[in-house]
Every structure is written in C-alpha cells, then in structure tokens.
Coordinates of C-alpha atoms and ligand atoms in Angstrom, one line a residue:
M279 CA 0.0 0.0 0.0
A280 CA 1.2 3.5 -0.8
L281 CA 2.5 5.5 2.1
S282 CA 0.5 8.5 3.2
N283 CA 2.1 11.9 3.2
R284 CA 2.0 11.9 7.0
Q285 CA 4.0 8.7 7.1
I286 CA 6.6 10.0 4.7
A287 CA 6.9 13.3 6.7
E288 CA 7.5 11.4 9.9
T289 CA 10.2 9.3 8.3
I290 CA 11.9 12.4 6.9
R291 CA 11.7 14.2 10.2
H292 CA 13.0 11.3 12.1
M293 CA 15.9 11.1 9.7
G294 CA 16.7 14.7 10.5
Q295 CA 16.7 14.0 14.2
L296 CA 19.1 11.1 13.8
L297 CA 21.4 13.2 11.7
E298 CA 21.3 15.9 14.3
I299 CA 22.3 13.4 17.0
L300 CA 25.2 12.3 14.7
G301 CA 26.4 15.9 14.7
E302 CA 25.6 16.6 11.1
E303 CA 25.8 20.3 10.1
S304 CA 22.7 22.2 11.1
F305 CA 21.7 23.5 7.7
K306 CA 21.5 19.9 6.5
V307 CA 19.5 18.9 9.5
R308 CA 17.1 21.8 9.0
A309 CA 16.6 20.8 5.4
Y310 CA 15.0 17.5 6.7
Y311 CA 12.7 19.3 9.1
R312 CA 11.7 21.8 6.5
A313 CA 11.0 19.1 4.0
A314 CA 8.8 17.3 6.5
E315 CA 6.8 20.4 7.1
T316 CA 6.3 20.8 3.3
I317 CA 5.2 17.2 2.9
L318 CA 2.6 17.6 5.6
R319 CA 1.1 20.5 3.7
Q320 CA 0.7 18.7 0.4
E321 CA -2.8 17.7 -0.6
K322 CA -2.0 15.3 -3.3
P323 CA -0.2 12.0 -2.3
L324 CA 3.5 12.4 -2.9
A325 CA 3.5 9.0 -4.4
E326 CA 2.0 10.5 -7.6
K327 CA 4.9 12.8 -8.1
T328 CA 8.2 12.3 -9.8
A329 CA 11.5 13.2 -8.1
A330 CA 11.8 16.3 -10.4
E331 CA 8.3 17.5 -9.5
M332 CA 9.0 17.0 -5.8
S333 CA 12.2 18.9 -5.8
R334 CA 10.3 21.9 -7.3
L335 CA 8.3 22.1 -4.0
P336 CA 9.7 24.7 -1.7
G337 CA 11.9 23.0 0.9
I338 CA 12.4 19.7 -0.9
G339 CA 15.8 19.5 -2.5
K340 CA 17.1 16.9 -5.0
N341 CA 18.7 14.9 -2.2
I342 CA 15.5 14.5 -0.2
A343 CA 13.3 14.0 -3.3
A344 CA 15.5 11.1 -4.3
K345 CA 15.0 9.6 -0.8
I346 CA 11.3 9.9 -1.1
V347 CA 11.3 8.1 -4.4
E348 CA 13.5 5.4 -3.0
L349 CA 10.9 5.0 -0.2
H350 CA 8.1 4.7 -2.7
E351 CA 9.9 2.3 -5.0
T352 CA 11.6 0.0 -2.4
G353 CA 9.5 0.6 0.7
R354 CA 12.6 1.9 2.5
I355 CA 15.4 4.4 2.6
R356 CA 18.7 2.7 2.9
E357 CA 20.5 5.6 4.6
Y358 CA 17.6 5.9 7.1
E359 CA 17.8 2.2 7.9
N360 CA 21.5 2.4 8.4
L361 CA 21.0 5.4 10.7
R362 CA 18.4 3.6 12.7
E363 CA 20.7 0.6 13.1
S364 CA 23.6 2.7 14.3
I365 CA 21.7 5.1 16.6
P366 CA 19.7 3.7 19.6
A367 CA 16.0 4.7 19.4
G368 CA 15.8 6.2 22.9
L369 CA 18.2 9.0 22.0
V370 CA 15.7 10.9 20.0
E371 CA 13.6 11.4 23.1
L372 CA 16.5 13.0 24.9
L373 CA 16.3 15.8 22.3
E374 CA 12.9 16.7 23.8
L375 CA 14.4 17.6 27.2
D376 CA 14.8 21.3 28.0
G377 CA 18.4 22.3 28.0
V378 CA 19.6 19.2 26.1
G379 CA 20.6 19.8 22.5
P380 CA 21.9 17.4 19.9
K381 CA 25.6 18.0 20.9
T382 CA 24.8 17.0 24.4
V383 CA 22.9 14.0 23.3
H384 CA 25.9 13.0 21.1
K385 CA 28.3 13.3 24.0
L386 CA 26.1 11.5 26.5
W387 CA 25.9 8.6 24.1
K388 CA 29.5 8.4 23.0
K389 CA 31.1 9.2 26.3
F390 CA 28.7 7.6 28.8
G391 CA 26.8 5.1 26.7
I392 CA 23.6 6.7 27.7
V393 CA 20.8 5.8 25.3
N394 CA 17.5 6.8 26.9
V395 CA 15.9 9.0 29.5
D396 CA 16.0 6.5 32.3
E397 CA 19.7 6.0 31.9
L398 CA 20.3 9.7 31.8
E399 CA 18.4 10.2 35.0
A400 CA 20.3 7.4 36.8
A401 CA 23.6 8.9 35.6
A402 CA 22.7 12.4 36.8
R403 CA 21.5 11.2 40.1
G404 CA 24.6 9.1 40.6
H405 CA 26.8 12.2 39.8
R406 CA 28.3 10.2 37.0
L407 CA 28.2 13.1 34.5
R408 CA 30.5 15.4 36.4
S409 CA 33.6 14.2 34.5
M410 CA 32.1 15.8 31.4
R411 CA 32.9 19.5 30.6
G412 CA 30.1 21.8 31.5
F413 CA 28.3 19.2 33.6
G414 CA 28.7 20.6 37.1
E415 CA 26.3 20.4 39.9
K416 CA 24.0 23.0 38.4
K417 CA 23.6 21.3 35.1
E418 CA 23.0 18.0 36.8
A419 CA 20.1 19.4 38.8
E420 CA 18.8 21.0 35.7
I421 CA 18.7 17.7 33.9
I422 CA 17.0 15.9 36.7
R423 CA 14.4 18.7 36.7
S424 CA 13.8 18.7 33.0
I425 CA 13.3 14.9 33.1
A426 CA 10.7 15.3 35.8
H427 CA 9.1 18.0 33.7
H428 CA 9.2 15.9 30.6
R429 CA 7.5 13.0 32.3
H430 CA 4.9 15.2 33.8
R431 CA 3.9 17.2 30.8
S432 CA 1.1 15.8 28.8
G433 CA 2.0 17.0 25.4
R434 CA 0.9 20.4 24.1
M435 CA -1.6 22.7 25.7
R436 CA -5.0 23.6 24.3
R437 CA -5.4 27.3 23.8
D438 CA -7.8 27.7 26.7
Q439 CA -5.3 26.0 28.9
A440 CA -2.6 28.3 27.6
E441 CA -4.8 31.3 28.4
Q442 CA -5.1 30.0 32.0
V443 CA -1.4 29.9 32.4
I444 CA -1.0 33.3 30.8
D445 CA -3.7 34.7 33.1
T446 CA -2.0 33.3 36.2
V447 CA 1.3 34.8 35.3
T448 CA 0.2 38.2 34.0
A449 CA -2.2 38.8 36.9
V450 CA 0.7 39.9 39.0
L451 CA 2.5 41.9 36.3
P452 CA 2.1 45.7 35.7
P453 CA -0.2 46.5 32.9
G454 CA 1.6 47.2 29.6
S455 CA 4.8 45.5 30.8
Y456 CA 4.5 42.3 28.7
T457 CA 3.4 40.9 25.4
V458 CA 2.7 37.3 24.7
A459 CA 4.6 35.9 21.7
G460 CA 5.5 32.4 20.4
S461 CA 3.0 30.0 18.9
F462 CA 0.2 31.4 21.1
R463 CA 0.5 34.7 19.3
R464 CA 0.5 33.0 16.0
G465 CA -2.9 31.5 16.9
K466 CA -1.8 27.9 16.7
S467 CA -4.4 25.3 17.7
T468 CA -2.1 23.9 20.4
V469 CA 0.8 25.6 22.3
G470 CA 4.0 24.0 23.5
D471 CA 5.2 26.6 26.0
I472 CA 4.4 30.2 26.7
D473 CA 6.7 32.9 25.4
I474 CA 6.5 36.5 26.8
V475 CA 8.4 39.6 25.9
S476 CA 8.8 42.1 28.7
V477 CA 9.7 45.8 28.5
A478 CA 9.9 46.1 32.3
S479 CA 13.2 45.7 34.2
P480 CA 14.1 42.2 35.2
F481 CA 14.7 43.5 38.7
T482 CA 11.0 44.4 38.9
M483 CA 9.8 41.4 37.0
N484 CA 11.8 38.5 38.4
P485 CA 10.4 38.7 42.0
L486 CA 6.8 38.9 40.5
L487 CA 7.4 36.0 38.2
S488 CA 8.8 33.9 41.0
S489 CA 5.8 34.7 43.2
V490 CA 3.5 32.9 40.8
A491 CA 5.9 30.2 39.8
D492 CA 5.8 26.6 41.1
E493 CA 9.4 26.5 40.2
V494 CA 12.0 29.0 38.9
I495 CA 13.8 27.0 36.2
D496 CA 16.3 29.7 35.4
E497 CA 16.4 33.4 36.4
G498 CA 18.5 36.1 34.8
E499 CA 18.7 39.7 33.5
R500 CA 18.1 38.8 29.9
R501 CA 15.7 35.9 30.3
T502 CA 13.8 34.0 33.0
S503 CA 12.0 30.7 32.7
I504 CA 9.4 29.5 35.2
R505 CA 7.1 26.5 35.6
V506 CA 3.5 27.1 36.4
G507 CA 1.8 23.8 37.1
A508 CA 3.3 21.5 34.5
R509 CA 3.8 24.3 32.0
R510 CA 6.8 26.3 31.1
V511 CA 6.8 30.1 30.6
D512 CA 9.9 31.8 29.0
V513 CA 10.2 35.5 29.5
R514 CA 12.7 37.7 27.5
F515 CA 13.5 41.2 28.7
T516 CA 14.1 44.0 26.3
D517 CA 14.2 47.8 26.3
R518 CA 11.6 49.6 24.3
A519 CA 14.0 50.6 21.6
H520 CA 14.5 46.9 20.7
F521 CA 11.0 45.7 21.4
G522 CA 10.1 45.2 17.7
S523 CA 12.9 42.9 16.8
M524 CA 12.6 41.0 20.1
L525 CA 8.9 40.4 19.6
M526 CA 9.4 39.4 16.0
Y527 CA 12.1 36.9 17.1
L528 CA 10.1 35.4 19.9
T529 CA 6.9 35.2 17.8
G530 CA 8.6 33.0 15.3
S531 CA 8.0 30.6 13.8
K532 CA 11.5 29.2 13.8
L533 CA 11.3 28.6 10.0
F534 CA 10.0 32.1 9.5
N535 CA 12.9 33.6 11.5
I536 CA 15.4 31.6 9.6
H537 CA 14.0 32.7 6.2
L538 CA 14.0 36.3 7.3
R539 CA 17.6 36.0 8.5
N540 CA 18.6 34.6 5.1
I541 CA 16.9 37.5 3.3
A542 CA 18.8 40.0 5.5
Q543 CA 22.0 38.1 4.8
E544 CA 21.5 38.4 1.0
Q545 CA 21.1 42.1 1.6
G546 CA 24.4 42.2 3.4
C547 CA 22.9 42.4 6.8
K548 CA 22.9 40.5 10.1
L549 CA 19.4 40.1 11.6
N550 CA 18.7 39.0 15.1
E551 CA 16.5 39.7 18.1
Y552 CA 18.4 43.0 18.7
G553 CA 17.8 44.4 15.2
I554 CA 19.5 44.6 11.8
E555 CA 23.2 45.5 11.3
H556 CA 24.5 46.5 7.8
L557 CA 27.7 44.6 7.6
N558 CA 29.5 46.9 5.1
T559 CA 28.9 50.1 7.0
G560 CA 28.6 48.5 10.5
E561 CA 25.5 50.5 10.9
P562 CA 23.1 49.1 13.4
F563 CA 19.3 49.6 13.1
T564 CA 17.0 49.0 16.0
F565 CA 13.2 48.7 15.9
A566 CA 10.7 49.7 18.5
D567 CA 7.9 48.0 16.7
E568 CA 7.6 45.1 14.2
E569 CA 6.2 47.3 11.4
A570 CA 9.4 49.3 11.2
M571 CA 11.4 46.2 10.9
F572 CA 9.3 44.7 8.1
H573 CA 9.5 48.0 6.3
H574 CA 13.3 48.1 6.7
L575 CA 13.4 44.7 4.9
G576 CA 11.2 46.0 2.1
M577 CA 8.1 44.0 3.2
D578 CA 4.6 44.7 4.2
P579 CA 3.9 43.8 7.9
I580 CA 3.0 40.1 8.1
P581 CA 0.2 39.1 10.5
P582 CA 1.5 36.7 13.2
E583 CA -0.9 34.0 12.1
L584 CA 0.8 33.8 8.7
R585 CA 4.4 33.5 10.0
E586 CA 5.1 29.9 9.1
D587 CA 7.3 30.4 6.0
T588 CA 4.7 29.0 3.6
G589 CA 4.7 31.8 1.1
E590 CA 3.8 34.8 3.2
I591 CA 7.3 36.3 3.1
E592 CA 7.3 36.3 -0.7
C593 CA 3.8 37.9 -0.7
A594 CA 5.0 40.6 1.8
Q595 CA 7.9 41.4 -0.6
Q596 CA 5.5 41.7 -3.5
H597 CA 2.9 43.5 -1.5
T598 CA 0.3 40.8 -2.2
L599 CA -0.5 39.6 1.3
P600 CA -4.2 38.7 1.7
S601 CA -6.4 40.8 3.8
L602 CA -7.6 38.4 6.6
V603 CA -10.9 37.9 8.2
E604 CA -11.3 39.6 11.6
P605 CA -13.4 38.9 14.7
G606 CA -15.5 42.0 14.0
H607 CA -16.5 40.5 10.6
I608 CA -18.5 37.7 12.2
R609 CA -22.2 38.2 12.1
G610 CA -23.5 35.0 13.6
D611 CA -22.9 31.5 14.9
L612 CA -23.8 28.5 12.8
H613 CA -23.5 25.6 15.3
V614 CA -25.2 25.9 18.6
H615 CA -26.9 23.4 20.9
S616 CA -30.0 24.0 23.1
T617 CA -31.8 22.0 25.7
G618 CA -33.4 20.3 22.7
S619 CA -30.3 18.0 22.8
D620 CA -27.2 18.2 25.1
G621 CA -27.0 22.0 25.6
V622 CA -28.1 23.9 28.7
L623 CA -29.7 26.9 27.0
G624 CA -33.3 27.4 26.0
I625 CA -34.3 28.8 22.6
R626 CA -35.0 32.3 24.1
D627 CA -31.6 32.2 25.9
L628 CA -29.9 31.7 22.6
A629 CA -31.7 34.7 21.0
R630 CA -30.7 36.9 24.0
I631 CA -27.1 35.8 23.9
G632 CA -27.0 36.5 20.2
E633 CA -28.3 40.0 20.8
Q634 CA -25.7 40.6 23.6
R635 CA -23.0 39.6 21.2
G636 CA -24.3 41.8 18.5
Y637 CA -25.1 38.9 16.2
E638 CA -27.6 39.1 13.4
Y639 CA -28.4 35.4 13.5
I640 CA -27.8 32.1 15.3
L641 CA -28.3 28.8 13.7
V642 CA -29.9 26.3 16.2
T643 CA -28.3 22.9 15.6
D644 CA -29.3 20.3 18.1
H645 CA -28.3 16.7 17.5
S646 CA -30.6 14.4 15.5
A647 CA -31.9 11.5 17.4
S648 CA -30.0 8.5 16.3
L649 CA -27.8 5.9 17.8
G650 CA -24.9 7.0 19.9
V651 CA -26.1 10.5 20.8
A652 CA -28.4 11.0 23.9
G653 CA -31.4 13.2 23.7
G654 CA -31.4 14.2 20.1
L655 CA -34.4 15.4 18.1
D656 CA -36.6 13.1 16.1
A657 CA -38.9 14.3 13.3
H658 CA -41.6 15.2 15.8
A659 CA -39.3 17.2 18.1
V660 CA -37.8 19.0 15.1
R661 CA -41.3 20.3 14.2
R662 CA -41.9 21.4 17.8
Q663 CA -38.6 23.3 17.9
L664 CA -39.4 24.9 14.5
H665 CA -42.5 26.3 16.1
E666 CA -40.6 27.5 19.2
I667 CA -38.1 29.3 17.0
E668 CA -40.9 30.9 15.0
V669 CA -42.4 32.3 18.2
A670 CA -39.1 33.5 19.6
N671 CA -38.4 35.3 16.3
R672 CA -41.5 37.5 16.8
D673 CA -39.4 39.5 19.2
R674 CA -37.0 41.7 17.2
G675 CA -33.3 41.2 17.8
C676 CA -31.0 38.3 16.9
H677 CA -32.7 36.1 14.4
L678 CA -32.8 32.4 15.1
L679 CA -32.4 30.1 12.2
A680 CA -33.8 26.6 12.4
G681 CA -31.1 24.0 11.8
I682 CA -29.9 20.6 12.9
E683 CA -26.7 18.8 13.5
V684 CA -27.7 15.7 11.7
D685 CA -25.7 12.5 12.2
I686 CA -23.9 11.0 9.2
L687 CA -24.7 7.4 9.8
G688 CA -22.2 4.6 9.3
D689 CA -23.3 4.0 5.7
G690 CA -23.4 7.7 4.7
R691 CA -27.2 8.1 5.1
L692 CA -28.4 10.8 7.5
G693 CA -30.0 10.6 10.9
L694 CA -33.2 12.2 9.7
P695 CA -35.2 11.9 6.4
D696 CA -35.1 14.5 3.6
S697 CA -38.8 15.3 4.4
V698 CA -37.6 16.7 7.7
L699 CA -34.4 18.3 6.5
Q700 CA -36.1 20.2 3.8
D701 CA -38.1 22.3 6.3
L702 CA -34.9 23.6 8.0
D703 CA -33.0 26.8 7.1
I704 CA -29.5 25.3 7.2
V705 CA -28.3 21.8 7.9
V706 CA -25.0 20.8 9.5
A707 CA -24.0 17.2 9.1
S708 CA -21.4 15.5 11.3
V709 CA -19.9 12.1 12.1
H710 CA -20.3 11.0 15.7
S711 CA -20.1 7.3 15.6
G712 CA -18.2 4.5 13.8
L713 CA -15.0 6.6 14.1
K714 CA -12.7 3.6 13.5
Q715 CA -13.8 2.9 10.0
E716 CA -11.2 2.4 7.4
Q717 CA -10.1 5.5 5.5
D718 CA -11.7 4.8 2.2
I719 CA -15.0 3.8 3.8
M720 CA -15.1 6.9 6.0
T721 CA -14.2 9.1 3.1
R722 CA -17.0 7.7 0.9
R723 CA -19.4 7.9 3.9
I724 CA -18.8 11.6 4.3
I725 CA -18.8 12.3 0.6
S726 CA -22.2 10.7 0.2
A727 CA -23.6 13.0 3.0
L728 CA -22.1 16.0 1.1
H729 CA -24.1 14.9 -1.9
N730 CA -27.4 15.2 0.0
E731 CA -29.0 18.4 -1.4
H732 CA -30.1 19.5 2.1
V733 CA -26.7 19.4 3.7
D734 CA -25.1 22.8 3.8
I735 CA -22.2 22.5 6.2
L736 CA -19.9 19.6 7.2
G737 CA -19.5 19.8 11.0
H738 CA -16.1 19.1 12.7
P739 CA -14.8 17.3 9.6
T740 CA -12.0 15.2 11.3
G741 CA -13.6 14.5 14.6
R742 CA -10.5 15.0 16.6
L743 CA -10.5 16.0 20.3
L744 CA -7.2 17.6 21.1
G745 CA -5.1 15.6 23.6
R746 CA -7.9 12.9 23.8
R747 CA -8.8 11.5 20.4
P748 CA -7.0 11.7 17.1
A749 CA -8.7 12.6 13.9
F750 CA -10.4 9.7 12.2
E751 CA -8.9 8.3 9.1
V752 CA -10.2 10.3 6.2
D753 CA -8.8 11.5 2.8
M754 CA -9.3 15.2 3.3
A755 CA -8.3 16.1 -0.3
R756 CA -11.3 14.1 -1.6
I757 CA -13.6 15.6 1.0
I758 CA -12.5 19.1 0.0
E759 CA -13.1 18.3 -3.7
A760 CA -16.5 17.0 -2.9
A761 CA -17.3 20.0 -0.8
A762 CA -16.3 22.3 -3.7
E763 CA -18.3 20.2 -6.2
T764 CA -21.5 20.2 -4.1
G765 CA -21.1 23.8 -2.8
T766 CA -21.0 22.5 0.8
A767 CA -19.3 24.6 3.4
M768 CA -16.8 23.1 5.8
E769 CA -16.8 24.0 9.5
I770 CA -14.0 25.4 11.5
N771 CA -15.2 24.2 14.8
A772 CA -14.0 26.9 17.2
S773 CA -14.1 24.8 20.4
P774 CA -10.6 24.8 21.8
H775 CA -11.0 21.0 22.3
R776 CA -11.5 20.6 18.6
L777 CA -10.3 23.4 16.2
D778 CA -11.5 21.2 13.4
I779 CA -10.6 21.6 10.5
D780 CA -7.2 23.1 11.3
D781 CA -5.2 25.7 9.4
I782 CA -3.6 23.5 6.8
H783 CA -6.9 22.0 5.6
V784 CA -8.5 25.4 5.8
R785 CA -6.0 26.8 3.4
Q786 CA -6.5 23.8 1.0
A787 CA -10.3 24.2 1.2
K788 CA -10.1 27.9 0.5
E789 CA -7.8 27.3 -2.5
H790 CA -10.5 25.0 -3.9
G791 CA -13.2 27.7 -3.4
V792 CA -14.8 26.0 -0.5
R793 CA -16.5 28.4 2.1
M794 CA -15.9 27.9 5.8
A795 CA -18.3 28.3 8.6
I796 CA -16.6 29.4 11.9
S797 CA -18.9 28.0 14.6
T798 CA -18.5 27.5 18.3
D799 CA -20.6 24.3 18.8
A800 CA -21.7 26.1 22.0
H801 CA -23.5 24.1 24.7
R802 CA -23.5 26.8 27.3
K803 CA -23.2 30.6 27.4
D804 CA -19.4 30.8 27.9
D805 CA -18.8 28.7 24.8
F806 CA -19.9 31.5 22.5
A807 CA -16.7 33.4 23.3
N808 CA -14.7 30.6 21.6
M809 CA -15.4 32.2 18.3
R810 CA -12.0 34.0 18.5
Y811 CA -10.1 30.7 18.4
G812 CA -11.8 29.8 15.2
V813 CA -11.1 33.1 13.6
A814 CA -7.4 32.7 14.4
I815 CA -7.5 29.3 12.6
A816 CA -9.2 30.9 9.6
R817 CA -6.5 33.5 9.5
R818 CA -3.8 30.9 9.7
G819 CA -5.6 29.3 6.7
W820 CA -5.2 32.6 4.8
C821 CA -9.0 33.3 4.8
G822 CA -10.4 36.6 4.0
R823 CA -13.8 37.9 4.9
N824 CA -15.4 36.4 1.8
D825 CA -14.2 32.9 2.5
I826 CA -16.3 32.8 5.7
L827 CA -20.0 32.0 5.5
N828 CA -20.9 33.7 8.7
T829 CA -19.5 37.1 7.7
K830 CA -22.5 37.4 5.4
S831 CA -25.6 39.3 6.4
L832 CA -28.7 37.2 7.1
N833 CA -30.1 37.9 3.7
E834 CA -26.9 37.1 1.9
L835 CA -26.5 34.0 3.9
L836 CA -30.0 32.6 3.1
E837 CA -29.5 33.6 -0.6
F838 CA -26.2 31.7 -0.6
I839 CA -27.7 28.6 0.9
Q840 CA -30.3 28.5 -1.8
Ligands
DGT44 P1 5.7 25.9 20.7 O1 6.1 26.5 22.0 O2 6.3 24.5 20.5 O3 4.2 25.8 20.5 O4 6.2 26.7 19.5 P2 6.9 28.2 19.5 O5 6.9 28.7 18.1 O6 6.4 29.1 20.5 O7 8.4 27.8 19.7 P3 9.4 28.1 21.0 O8 8.7 28.3 22.3 O9 10.4 26.9 21.0 O10 10.2 29.4 20.6 C1 9.6 30.6 20.6 C2 10.1 31.4 19.4 O11 11.5 31.6 19.5 C3 10.0 30.6 18.0 O12 8.7 30.7 17.5 C4 11.0 31.2 17.2 C5 12.1 31.5 18.2 N1 13.1 30.5 18.1 C6 13.2 29.4 18.9 N2 14.2 28.6 18.6 C7 14.8 29.2 17.5 C8 16.0 28.9 16.7 O13 16.6 27.9 16.9 N3 16.2 29.8 15.7 C9 15.5 30.9 15.5 N4 15.8 31.7 14.4 N5 14.4 31.2 16.2 C10 14.1 30.4 17.2
CA45 CA1 6.4 28.6 22.7
CA46 CA1 9.7 28.8 24.5
ZN47 ZN1 -21.0 17.4 16.8

C-alpha cells in the first residue's frame, strides 16, 4: 500500500533527528525538518509525483526527493535504515528535554553510553556526568528537573489551557509590561510553551514571576523561565528601543525567522533579536515595533498567524498579502446546541445571547436522534422546535435560524429523512459514531452525505479531540473536492477542544473555493466566546472575509444557501 504523506513526513523528520544526533551540520538537518513540514502541507499524495516534481516544491531538494522516491519504490530508505541501526532509538527522546541539545545527546551517548531518558536520570542522580565538561552540579540538577518536567507534561496545551497559564502569570505583572509571543500569538491550535516579551526591568519582574511560579527554572537579567503547574513560561527582557525585533524573534515561527535572517544576509545584513546590522557600514538599526522592521526589509507587515514560512514572506515582498478575516466581521454563529439536545440553554436564551454579542443570527443545531447521541431530536421534536423558534423570532433582535446537526450514519445516510431536513433553514451534518472505519469507507461515507442536497455545512470534519482522540482516518483532499463540487461549506469548529478543521486544511479548502463556517458548537453561554479561536485558525488558513460564511448578512446567507 502507498505511504501517506504523513508517514513520509514522519520518516523524513526522524531522519533529521538522527542526523542531528550524529552531529551533522545544522543546515543539512534543518533541510529535513523543513521538507517534513512541506510534505505535511501537500494535498496530493506524494506517491504520484516524480523526483523532479517533488524537488520543485519549496523545501524539498534533489537529495531528499531522491530519498522519497526510494521510499516509494523500495519501501525503505537505505540511509535511514543504516542510521536507525547505528543510533539507539531512545536518544531521539533526549532531544525533547529542555536544556539538552543534539551536541549534548551526542556526548552523553558516546562518552557515557547513555541511550535513553532513564539511563540519563540514573547517571545524573549518581553524579556520573561530572567528568564531562560543562556538567557541574547545576547542570546535573537542571537535567533531573527537566526529566521530571518531561515526564509530567502531557504534550501540548489547548489554547484555553494556555490562556489560563498566561492569566496566572500576567495577573501579577504591571499592565503594559508584557506581550505574549510564540505559537500562542501565531494563533496555533495547540501551544508547547508560553513565550513572553517584557519591557519592564528584570529587577521588577523577576520577583513577581517567582511569586506565581511553582518552580523557577532559570532566572536572569536577559531571560527567565518558570514553571506554572506542568507548564513552562519563557520571559525575555528588552528595552523599548529593541521591542520590535525581540517580539518578532520570539513570535517566530522558527522557520519564518530563519528565512528572514537569510533574506537579510542576502542584503548584506545581520538580523537577530536586537535588530539589523548592515555589515558593510557596520551601521546598526533598532526597531521599537515590528512594522518598522518589516519596512526596513522592504516588506509589508505580516500578521503573526501567517508567519510559518509558507509563502507569506514572498507575498510581503511583492505587496500581495491577503487581507484576513477579523473577529469583527463575524455576524452570527452557525452551530449551537440548546436543551433540545445536550445544551443547557433554551431557545429564548440563545436569542438573548446572540443579541448581547451583536449577532444578526444564530443557527440552532441540536443533534438528531440516532444511535450514539443521547437526547437528540426526532422528526416530531424538530417540528416542535421549529414552532418554538418561530415564536421567539416574533421579538426583534437576533434572528434564530432553524437548523440541525444531523448524524452522518455509518453507511453515509443521514439521521433524519429528507422530508424533515427540507423544512430547515440550514443543515449541519457531522460524524459522531463509527469513528474507527477504514479511511476509504469513512471518506466515501462523508462524501455521500455531502451529496445530499439539504446538507449545507460539514461539521467538525475530522472528529479530533485535542489531547484525547486523534482525527479519524479520512482523505481530506477528496472531502475538499466533494465540498467544492457540491457547494457545501466546511466547518472550522472553534471549540478549543476541537479546532477542526485546522489551518492546513482550511487553506487547502479555501484554495478550492470552499467556504468555511466558523462555529462555536456552543453548549453553554461561555462557549460563544470561543469564536475567537476559530477566527485565528481561519486567519492561519489565509482566509479573507469572503471565504467565511458567517461574515454574510442574514439575507446574503440565506440567498447563498439556496
Ligand atoms: P511551541 O512552543 O512549540 O508551541 O512553538 P513556538 O513557536 O512558541 O516555539 P518556542 O517556544 O520553541 O520558541 C519561541 C520562538 O523563538 C519561536 O517561535 C521562534 C524563536 N526560536 C526558537 N528557537 C529558535 C531557533 O533555533 N532559531 C531561530 N531563528 N528562532 C528560534
Ligand atoms: Ca512557545
Ligand atoms: Ca519557548
Ligand atoms: Zn457534533
């Protein structure tokens, strides 16, 4: 069977890690990481491409293209197999420890024969590392701590969890003294650690930071790292004159930073978190804000959500950056539950909340009554709710649209008959059961639902629950094609537990002309505020206002649905 792009990307990425441990030069190692990123972003299976076609993709050179072809043709990459044979598997995990880079891993392995986290911990606790240069008492303690941290941390944070950590930390900081950077600022669906840029003095900030920390990992005048619960927070201090370059650096992404630095280099400049230095004149430039730095490089300012080095830098140079959708453009919510299924709000509550949020409309989408979902609506209950909505709409204010979140059953049929669906304003269809189906079956199942003329929006298309349940197996390229063909919108489910579909698929869908609905899937009042997470994902997927269904006015929306 042909390998999926994800499997290929994992192999290439793993190869990079092994080379890194071997002490290979960093530009070579990065080429593997970058290629892995590129592969993940391809819609079409790489198996259909020739080596020449592949090496035309940004980030895949001849060398790596040849390896991918080898993988397709022979089922293996000889060099990779050799690497795997010569490098113990446990070493890759050591790379994940804070404060342990590839050089250290290399030394630990060659000098002490340490090949996994357990052995490293035993060696550190037994003071057996001290004979190595740079491995004093302090480093030893740091390693023991980062191993404990590594074991404790349960992967990446959801955005709502990240916000809790940020709130805990910033509650004690003076207003205006900090800006959150890193992947959080880029709007990513999950966040590894929190990065903060501070313009206040470390002498003021450090005592405040340690007052909220469960542990001070490292404290200094340039940077301080703390642990809050199981989470790490990195703070960099800067004066206001250098704030722009520091914020840019710490916002990343890493690949974005590297590309920017290369561009500066081509212009004869050195670029880092302190600014840009013109090497021929020795003239240093500092930037108090990011805009000034972008302009110095001859670029339009790039929104943080786009900074992943996937074409945005070229657009900024050519002044062709897209204008992105904004929270203020959103005129309604298109996926909301009431007491009709598993929500806690009544129909009138929904209208009131919509009005408070300044929405023109809310689409009421309770579950259909079918196997697997408790308390859904059957045909009779749908009719009753329709009437209830009609009555509520007699009051002016936020207009309630009658909808449903109808189950896509195991065989692709829907949980309610067409005779019921045809009476509703807008129909969302979602998969809730049979999540373990084989990819081709699941894909055809969803596509057949998209071909139902009453289905307007595909709800949470991959079914993932962040940190709890992976996406089900589905060929998203085929789903996107079918959505484009049938004029069905795809949901960006804005719940921080889902964020489904995520940025990469959003961008692919957009490029095929598919509209997206950014919806909160609210079950209670607070959930409505999750809209902002979905907007960030839409922005990361390069969406403008027109790509999003719920930026339309009520009339435009209903017209579009017809
Ligand atoms: P995360 O925390 O895994 O969700 O992702 P980020 O993007 O927040 O990454 P993090 O916390 O490791 O680093 C924060 C920023 O610092 C990152 O976005 C870019 C910058 N940075 C980190 N490491 C490097 C590096 O090796 N080279 C360059 N140029 N920038 C880096
Ligand atoms: Ca981070
Ligand atoms: Ca960090
Ligand atoms: Zn659902």
